[in-house]
Every structure is written in structure tokens, then in C-alpha cells.
JSON list of C-alpha atoms in Angstrom, two decimals:
[
{"chain": "A", "resi": 274, "resn": "MET", "atom": "CA", "xyz": [0.00, 0.00, 0.00]},
{"chain": "A", "resi": 275, "resn": "ALA", "atom": "CA", "xyz": [1.43, 3.38, -1.01]},
{"chain": "A", "resi": 276, "resn": "GLU", "atom": "CA", "xyz": [0.69, 6.66, 0.71]},
{"chain": "A", "resi": 277, "resn": "ARG", "atom": "CA", "xyz": [1.61, 10.14, -0.41]},
{"chain": "A", "resi": 278, "resn": "ARG", "atom": "CA", "xyz": [3.75, 11.97, 2.13]},
{"chain": "A", "resi": 279, "resn": "THR", "atom": "CA", "xyz": [4.21, 15.66, 2.82]},
{"chain": "A", "resi": 280, "resn": "LYS", "atom": "CA", "xyz": [7.60, 17.34, 3.34]},
{"chain": "A", "resi": 281, "resn": "ARG", "atom": "CA", "xyz": [7.41, 16.44, 7.02]},
{"chain": "A", "resi": 282, "resn": "GLY", "atom": "CA", "xyz": [6.98, 12.78, 6.14]},
{"chain": "A", "resi": 283, "resn": "THR", "atom": "CA", "xyz": [3.37, 12.41, 7.32]},
{"chain": "A", "resi": 284, "resn": "PRO", "atom": "CA", "xyz": [0.55, 11.20, 5.09]},
{"chain": "A", "resi": 285, "resn": "ARG", "atom": "CA", "xyz": [-1.85, 13.93, 6.25]},
{"chain": "A", "resi": 286, "resn": "ASP", "atom": "CA", "xyz": [-3.26, 17.05, 4.53]},
{"chain": "A", "resi": 287, "resn": "ASN", "atom": "CA", "xyz": [-2.11, 16.08, 1.07]},
{"chain": "A", "resi": 288, "resn": "GLY", "atom": "CA", "xyz": [-5.24, 14.70, -0.55]},
{"chain": "A", "resi": 289, "resn": "PRO", "atom": "CA", "xyz": [-7.24, 16.18, -3.41]},
{"chain": "A", "resi": 290, "resn": "GLY", "atom": "CA", "xyz": [-8.01, 19.82, -2.70]},
{"chain": "A", "resi": 291, "resn": "GLY", "atom": "CA", "xyz": [-5.65, 19.77, 0.31]},
{"chain": "A", "resi": 292, "resn": "ARG", "atom": "CA", "xyz": [-8.04, 17.70, 2.40]},
{"chain": "A", "resi": 293, "resn": "GLU", "atom": "CA", "xyz": [-6.74, 15.36, 5.07]},
{"chain": "A", "resi": 294, "resn": "LEU", "atom": "CA", "xyz": [-6.30, 11.78, 3.91]},
{"chain": "A", "resi": 295, "resn": "GLU", "atom": "CA", "xyz": [-7.93, 8.96, 5.82]},
{"chain": "A", "resi": 296, "resn": "ARG", "atom": "CA", "xyz": [-5.54, 6.37, 7.28]},
{"chain": "A", "resi": 297, "resn": "GLY", "atom": "CA", "xyz": [-4.55, 3.95, 4.48]},
{"chain": "A", "resi": 298, "resn": "GLU", "atom": "CA", "xyz": [-6.24, 5.98, 1.71]},
{"chain": "A", "resi": 299, "resn": "ILE", "atom": "CA", "xyz": [-4.49, 5.70, -1.63]},
{"chain": "A", "resi": 300, "resn": "ILE", "atom": "CA", "xyz": [-4.44, 8.48, -4.22]},
{"chain": "A", "resi": 301, "resn": "ALA", "atom": "CA", "xyz": [-4.71, 6.94, -7.68]},
{"chain": "A", "resi": 302, "resn": "PRO", "atom": "CA", "xyz": [-3.22, 8.94, -10.56]},
{"chain": "A", "resi": 303, "resn": "PRO", "atom": "CA", "xyz": [-5.65, 9.90, -13.33]},
{"chain": "A", "resi": 304, "resn": "GLN", "atom": "CA", "xyz": [-5.80, 7.33, -16.09]},
{"chain": "A", "resi": 305, "resn": "SER", "atom": "CA", "xyz": [-4.41, 8.69, -19.35]},
{"chain": "A", "resi": 306, "resn": "VAL", "atom": "CA", "xyz": [-3.78, 5.39, -21.16]},
{"chain": "A", "resi": 307, "resn": "SER", "atom": "CA", "xyz": [-6.37, 2.69, -21.70]},
{"chain": "A", "resi": 308, "resn": "VAL", "atom": "CA", "xyz": [-5.72, -0.71, -23.24]},
{"chain": "A", "resi": 309, "resn": "VAL", "atom": "CA", "xyz": [-8.30, -1.51, -25.89]},
{"chain": "A", "resi": 310, "resn": "GLY", "atom": "CA", "xyz": [-7.19, -5.03, -26.81]},
{"chain": "A", "resi": 311, "resn": "LEU", "atom": "CA", "xyz": [-4.72, -7.15, -28.72]},
{"chain": "A", "resi": 312, "resn": "ARG", "atom": "CA", "xyz": [-4.24, -6.92, -32.49]},
{"chain": "A", "resi": 313, "resn": "GLU", "atom": "CA", "xyz": [-2.58, -9.63, -34.57]},
{"chain": "A", "resi": 314, "resn": "GLY", "atom": "CA", "xyz": [-0.94, -8.88, -37.91]},
{"chain": "A", "resi": 315, "resn": "ALA", "atom": "CA", "xyz": [-1.24, -5.10, -37.52]},
{"chain": "A", "resi": 316, "resn": "GLU", "atom": "CA", "xyz": [1.31, -2.34, -38.01]},
{"chain": "A", "resi": 317, "resn": "VAL", "atom": "CA", "xyz": [1.78, 0.45, -35.46]},
{"chain": "A", "resi": 318, "resn": "PHE", "atom": "CA", "xyz": [-1.18, 2.51, -36.72]},
{"chain": "A", "resi": 319, "resn": "GLY", "atom": "CA", "xyz": [-3.47, -0.56, -36.73]},
{"chain": "A", "resi": 320, "resn": "GLY", "atom": "CA", "xyz": [-3.51, -1.24, -40.45]},
{"chain": "A", "resi": 321, "resn": "PRO", "atom": "CA", "xyz": [-3.17, -4.85, -41.64]},
{"chain": "A", "resi": 322, "resn": "GLU", "atom": "CA", "xyz": [0.42, -6.04, -41.90]},
{"chain": "A", "resi": 323, "resn": "PRO", "atom": "CA", "xyz": [0.84, -9.84, -42.16]},
{"chain": "A", "resi": 324, "resn": "GLY", "atom": "CA", "xyz": [3.66, -11.30, -40.11]},
{"chain": "A", "resi": 325, "resn": "GLU", "atom": "CA", "xyz": [3.80, -8.49, -37.55]},
{"chain": "A", "resi": 326, "resn": "PRO", "atom": "CA", "xyz": [3.92, -9.48, -33.87]},
{"chain": "A", "resi": 327, "resn": "VAL", "atom": "CA", "xyz": [0.85, -9.24, -31.67]},
{"chain": "A", "resi": 328, "resn": "ARG", "atom": "CA", "xyz": [0.44, -5.63, -30.55]},
{"chain": "A", "resi": 329, "resn": "VAL", "atom": "CA", "xyz": [-1.46, -4.06, -27.70]},
{"chain": "A", "resi": 330, "resn": "GLU", "atom": "CA", "xyz": [-3.94, -1.46, -28.97]},
{"chain": "A", "resi": 331, "resn": "MET", "atom": "CA", "xyz": [-3.92, 1.57, -26.68]},
{"chain": "A", "resi": 332, "resn": "GLN", "atom": "CA", "xyz": [-5.72, 4.85, -26.48]},
{"chain": "A", "resi": 333, "resn": "VAL", "atom": "CA", "xyz": [-3.73, 7.73, -25.03]},
{"chain": "A", "resi": 334, "resn": "ARG", "atom": "CA", "xyz": [-5.38, 10.89, -23.73]},
{"chain": "A", "resi": 335, "resn": "MET", "atom": "CA", "xyz": [-3.44, 14.11, -24.35]},
{"chain": "A", "resi": 336, "resn": "CYS", "atom": "CA", "xyz": [-4.30, 17.77, -23.94]},
{"chain": "A", "resi": 337, "resn": "LEU", "atom": "CA", "xyz": [-2.91, 19.88, -26.78]},
{"chain": "A", "resi": 338, "resn": "SER", "atom": "CA", "xyz": [-2.97, 23.62, -27.27]},
{"chain": "A", "resi": 339, "resn": "PHE", "atom": "CA", "xyz": [-3.50, 25.45, -30.55]},
{"chain": "A", "resi": 340, "resn": "ALA", "atom": "CA", "xyz": [0.25, 26.12, -30.86]},
{"chain": "A", "resi": 341, "resn": "GLU", "atom": "CA", "xyz": [1.15, 22.49, -30.11]},
{"chain": "A", "resi": 342, "resn": "ILE", "atom": "CA", "xyz": [-1.21, 21.17, -32.81]},
{"chain": "A", "resi": 343, "resn": "LEU", "atom": "CA", "xyz": [0.00, 23.78, -35.29]},
{"chain": "A", "resi": 344, "resn": "GLY", "atom": "CA", "xyz": [3.64, 22.96, -34.48]},
{"chain": "A", "resi": 345, "resn": "LEU", "atom": "CA", "xyz": [3.05, 19.22, -34.87]},
{"chain": "A", "resi": 346, "resn": "LEU", "atom": "CA", "xyz": [1.39, 19.70, -38.25]},
{"chain": "A", "resi": 347, "resn": "LEU", "atom": "CA", "xyz": [3.97, 22.18, -39.53]},
{"chain": "A", "resi": 348, "resn": "TYR", "atom": "CA", "xyz": [7.28, 20.76, -38.31]},
{"chain": "A", "resi": 349, "resn": "THR", "atom": "CA", "xyz": [7.09, 16.98, -37.94]},
{"chain": "A", "resi": 350, "resn": "PRO", "atom": "CA", "xyz": [9.70, 15.37, -40.20]},
{"chain": "A", "resi": 351, "resn": "GLY", "atom": "CA", "xyz": [8.12, 13.10, -42.78]},
{"chain": "A", "resi": 352, "resn": "LEU", "atom": "CA", "xyz": [4.75, 14.87, -42.59]},
{"chain": "A", "resi": 353, "resn": "SER", "atom": "CA", "xyz": [3.73, 17.04, -45.50]},
{"chain": "A", "resi": 354, "resn": "LEU", "atom": "CA", "xyz": [0.16, 18.32, -45.58]},
{"chain": "A", "resi": 355, "resn": "MET", "atom": "CA", "xyz": [-0.92, 19.86, -48.86]},
{"chain": "A", "resi": 356, "resn": "PHE", "atom": "CA", "xyz": [-3.38, 22.74, -49.36]},
{"chain": "A", "resi": 357, "resn": "GLU", "atom": "CA", "xyz": [-6.09, 20.40, -50.68]},
{"chain": "A", "resi": 358, "resn": "GLU", "atom": "CA", "xyz": [-5.77, 18.11, -47.62]},
{"chain": "A", "resi": 359, "resn": "LEU", "atom": "CA", "xyz": [-6.72, 20.95, -45.26]},
{"chain": "A", "resi": 360, "resn": "GLU", "atom": "CA", "xyz": [-10.38, 20.46, -46.25]},
{"chain": "A", "resi": 361, "resn": "ASP", "atom": "CA", "xyz": [-10.21, 16.74, -45.41]},
{"chain": "A", "resi": 362, "resn": "GLY", "atom": "CA", "xyz": [-10.67, 16.41, -41.66]},
{"chain": "A", "resi": 363, "resn": "ASP", "atom": "CA", "xyz": [-9.69, 12.74, -41.67]},
{"chain": "A", "resi": 364, "resn": "ALA", "atom": "CA", "xyz": [-6.39, 13.51, -43.43]},
{"chain": "A", "resi": 365, "resn": "VAL", "atom": "CA", "xyz": [-5.58, 16.23, -40.89]},
{"chain": "A", "resi": 366, "resn": "ARG", "atom": "CA", "xyz": [-6.49, 14.00, -37.92]},
{"chain": "A", "resi": 367, "resn": "ASP", "atom": "CA", "xyz": [-4.39, 11.14, -39.35]},
{"chain": "A", "resi": 368, "resn": "SER", "atom": "CA", "xyz": [-1.51, 13.55, -39.85]},
{"chain": "A", "resi": 369, "resn": "LEU", "atom": "CA", "xyz": [-1.79, 14.73, -36.25]},
{"chain": "A", "resi": 370, "resn": "GLN", "atom": "CA", "xyz": [-1.80, 11.12, -35.03]},
{"chain": "A", "resi": 371, "resn": "PHE", "atom": "CA", "xyz": [1.37, 10.42, -37.05]},
{"chain": "A", "resi": 372, "resn": "ALA", "atom": "CA", "xyz": [2.97, 13.61, -35.71]},
{"chain": "A", "resi": 373, "resn": "LEU", "atom": "CA", "xyz": [2.19, 12.70, -32.10]},
{"chain": "A", "resi": 374, "resn": "ILE", "atom": "CA", "xyz": [3.85, 9.31, -32.48]},
{"chain": "A", "resi": 375, "resn": "GLU", "atom": "CA", "xyz": [6.89, 10.74, -34.26]},
{"chain": "A", "resi": 376, "resn": "THR", "atom": "CA", "xyz": [7.55, 13.74, -32.00]},
{"chain": "A", "resi": 377, "resn": "SER", "atom": "CA", "xyz": [9.09, 13.86, -28.54]},
{"chain": "A", "resi": 378, "resn": "LEU", "atom": "CA", "xyz": [7.48, 16.07, -25.88]},
{"chain": "A", "resi": 379, "resn": "CYS", "atom": "CA", "xyz": [10.54, 18.33, -25.84]},
{"chain": "A", "resi": 380, "resn": "ALA", "atom": "CA", "xyz": [10.43, 18.79, -29.63]},
{"chain": "A", "resi": 381, "resn": "MET", "atom": "CA", "xyz": [6.67, 19.38, -29.45]},
{"chain": "A", "resi": 382, "resn": "GLU", "atom": "CA", "xyz": [7.19, 22.22, -26.97]},
{"chain": "A", "resi": 383, "resn": "ILE", "atom": "CA", "xyz": [9.91, 23.84, -29.07]},
{"chain": "A", "resi": 384, "resn": "ASN", "atom": "CA", "xyz": [7.91, 23.46, -32.29]},
{"chain": "A", "resi": 385, "resn": "ALA", "atom": "CA", "xyz": [4.85, 24.98, -30.60]},
{"chain": "A", "resi": 386, "resn": "ALA", "atom": "CA", "xyz": [6.81, 28.13, -29.79]},
{"chain": "A", "resi": 387, "resn": "ILE", "atom": "CA", "xyz": [8.15, 28.32, -33.34]},
{"chain": "A", "resi": 388, "resn": "ALA", "atom": "CA", "xyz": [4.69, 27.69, -34.83]},
{"chain": "A", "resi": 389, "resn": "GLU", "atom": "CA", "xyz": [3.14, 30.40, -32.69]},
{"chain": "A", "resi": 390, "resn": "GLU", "atom": "CA", "xyz": [5.71, 32.90, -33.94]},
{"chain": "A", "resi": 391, "resn": "GLU", "atom": "CA", "xyz": [5.24, 31.69, -37.53]},
{"chain": "A", "resi": 392, "resn": "TYR", "atom": "CA", "xyz": [1.47, 32.16, -37.13]},
{"chain": "A", "resi": 393, "resn": "ARG", "atom": "CA", "xyz": [1.95, 35.74, -35.88]},
{"chain": "A", "resi": 394, "resn": "GLU", "atom": "CA", "xyz": [4.22, 36.42, -38.87]},
{"chain": "A", "resi": 395, "resn": "ALA", "atom": "CA", "xyz": [1.63, 34.89, -41.23]},
{"chain": "A", "resi": 396, "resn": "LEU", "atom": "CA", "xyz": [-1.10, 37.13, -39.81]},
{"chain": "A", "resi": 397, "resn": "ALA", "atom": "CA", "xyz": [1.14, 40.09, -40.56]},
{"chain": "A", "resi": 398, "resn": "GLY", "atom": "CA", "xyz": [1.66, 38.83, -44.14]},
{"chain": "A", "resi": 399, "resn": "ARG", "atom": "CA", "xyz": [5.28, 37.89, -43.53]},
{"chain": "A", "resi": 400, "resn": "GLY", "atom": "CA", "xyz": [7.04, 34.58, -43.00]},
{"chain": "A", "resi": 401, "resn": "LYS", "atom": "CA", "xyz": [7.93, 31.59, -45.13]},
{"chain": "A", "resi": 402, "resn": "ALA", "atom": "CA", "xyz": [4.44, 30.49, -46.18]},
{"chain": "A", "resi": 403, "resn": "PRO", "atom": "CA", "xyz": [1.91, 32.91, -44.71]},
{"chain": "A", "resi": 404, "resn": "LEU", "atom": "CA", "xyz": [-1.12, 31.66, -46.67]},
{"chain": "A", "resi": 405, "resn": "PHE", "atom": "CA", "xyz": [-0.55, 27.98, -45.79]},
{"chain": "A", "resi": 406, "resn": "VAL", "atom": "CA", "xyz": [0.08, 28.76, -42.11]},
{"chain": "A", "resi": 407, "resn": "ARG", "atom": "CA", "xyz": [-3.09, 30.87, -41.90]},
{"chain": "A", "resi": 408, "resn": "MET", "atom": "CA", "xyz": [-5.14, 28.19, -43.65]},
{"chain": "A", "resi": 409, "resn": "LEU", "atom": "CA", "xyz": [-3.71, 25.46, -41.41]},
{"chain": "A", "resi": 410, "resn": "ALA", "atom": "CA", "xyz": [-4.49, 27.57, -38.34]},
{"chain": "A", "resi": 411, "resn": "GLU", "atom": "CA", "xyz": [-8.09, 27.97, -39.52]},
{"chain": "A", "resi": 412, "resn": "THR", "atom": "CA", "xyz": [-8.28, 24.20, -40.07]},
{"chain": "A", "resi": 413, "resn": "VAL", "atom": "CA", "xyz": [-7.00, 23.54, -36.54]},
{"chain": "A", "resi": 414, "resn": "THR", "atom": "CA", "xyz": [-9.64, 25.86, -35.12]},
{"chain": "A", "resi": 415, "resn": "ARG", "atom": "CA", "xyz": [-12.40, 24.30, -37.26]},
{"chain": "A", "resi": 416, "resn": "LEU", "atom": "CA", "xyz": [-11.49, 20.68, -36.48]},
{"chain": "A", "resi": 417, "resn": "PHE", "atom": "CA", "xyz": [-10.35, 20.90, -32.88]},
{"chain": "A", "resi": 418, "resn": "GLY", "atom": "CA", "xyz": [-12.07, 24.04, -31.55]},
{"chain": "A", "resi": 419, "resn": "VAL", "atom": "CA", "xyz": [-8.92, 25.75, -30.25]},
{"chain": "A", "resi": 420, "resn": "THR", "atom": "CA", "xyz": [-7.65, 29.18, -31.21]},
{"chain": "A", "resi": 421, "resn": "ALA", "atom": "CA", "xyz": [-4.45, 31.15, -30.82]}
]
């Protein structure tokens, strides 16, 4: 049995909302990964791939900001969204899924900062590809409901 301890080494006054824990009460971390089941003959994204080992299908919950989504879609190596794909919600969501798997959390944070600056430049009509960045930002807002 695990108990959370305060700086003084006592398991009191450190429960949710600062309430006092009952003796032996355990604080369970929020679940952010759920196992859906086993898949045979499937590649990493779940598509059929004969001869692949059995894989565990998982769903991971993440909270992403506008800048993080924009950064993932703009700067993930191997990902290249085209103008015409911005109208296809499934293509954008699949691209985001690929980007999440390919990108480390540290890179995601850095790319979010760069994407936010690129978006500000695009709004001002400057930058490398202002029209594409603005259109991608509008797509992110339309599909995911987040704004800059």
C-alpha cells in the first residue's frame, strides 16, 4: 500500500483539494492510457500487416494547445500536408496522429513556440508560407475548436 507523504513525512493534509487523507487511503493517478485489446498482424497505426507481432492497442489521452497542434502539423519530419488536404478532416487528424507518435514532448514544446511565432508572422503577411500557415491555423480551429 502506497501513501503520499508531505515534506514532514506524514501522510496527512495532502489529498485532493488539500483535504486530510484517511488512514490507508491511496491516491490513484488519473488514467491517461487505456488498453483496448490485442491486435494480430497489424502495423503500429493498426492497419493490416501480415507477419507483424501481436500488438497491444492503446488509447492515449493528451491535452494539446492550438500552438502544439500547429507545431506538430507544420514541423514533424516526414509529414507534408498539402493545401487540398486541409479540407479533409480525416487527413488532418491522421496527420496529427502520425505527428504525435513521431515527436518527442521536448520537440513538441519547441515546435509549438516556433509555430506560434510563424502564425503571428503569417497574420502580418510575412514569413515563409503565410497563406498555408493561416489556412492550417483555420483548419486547426475548425477541427479541434482551439484558437491562438
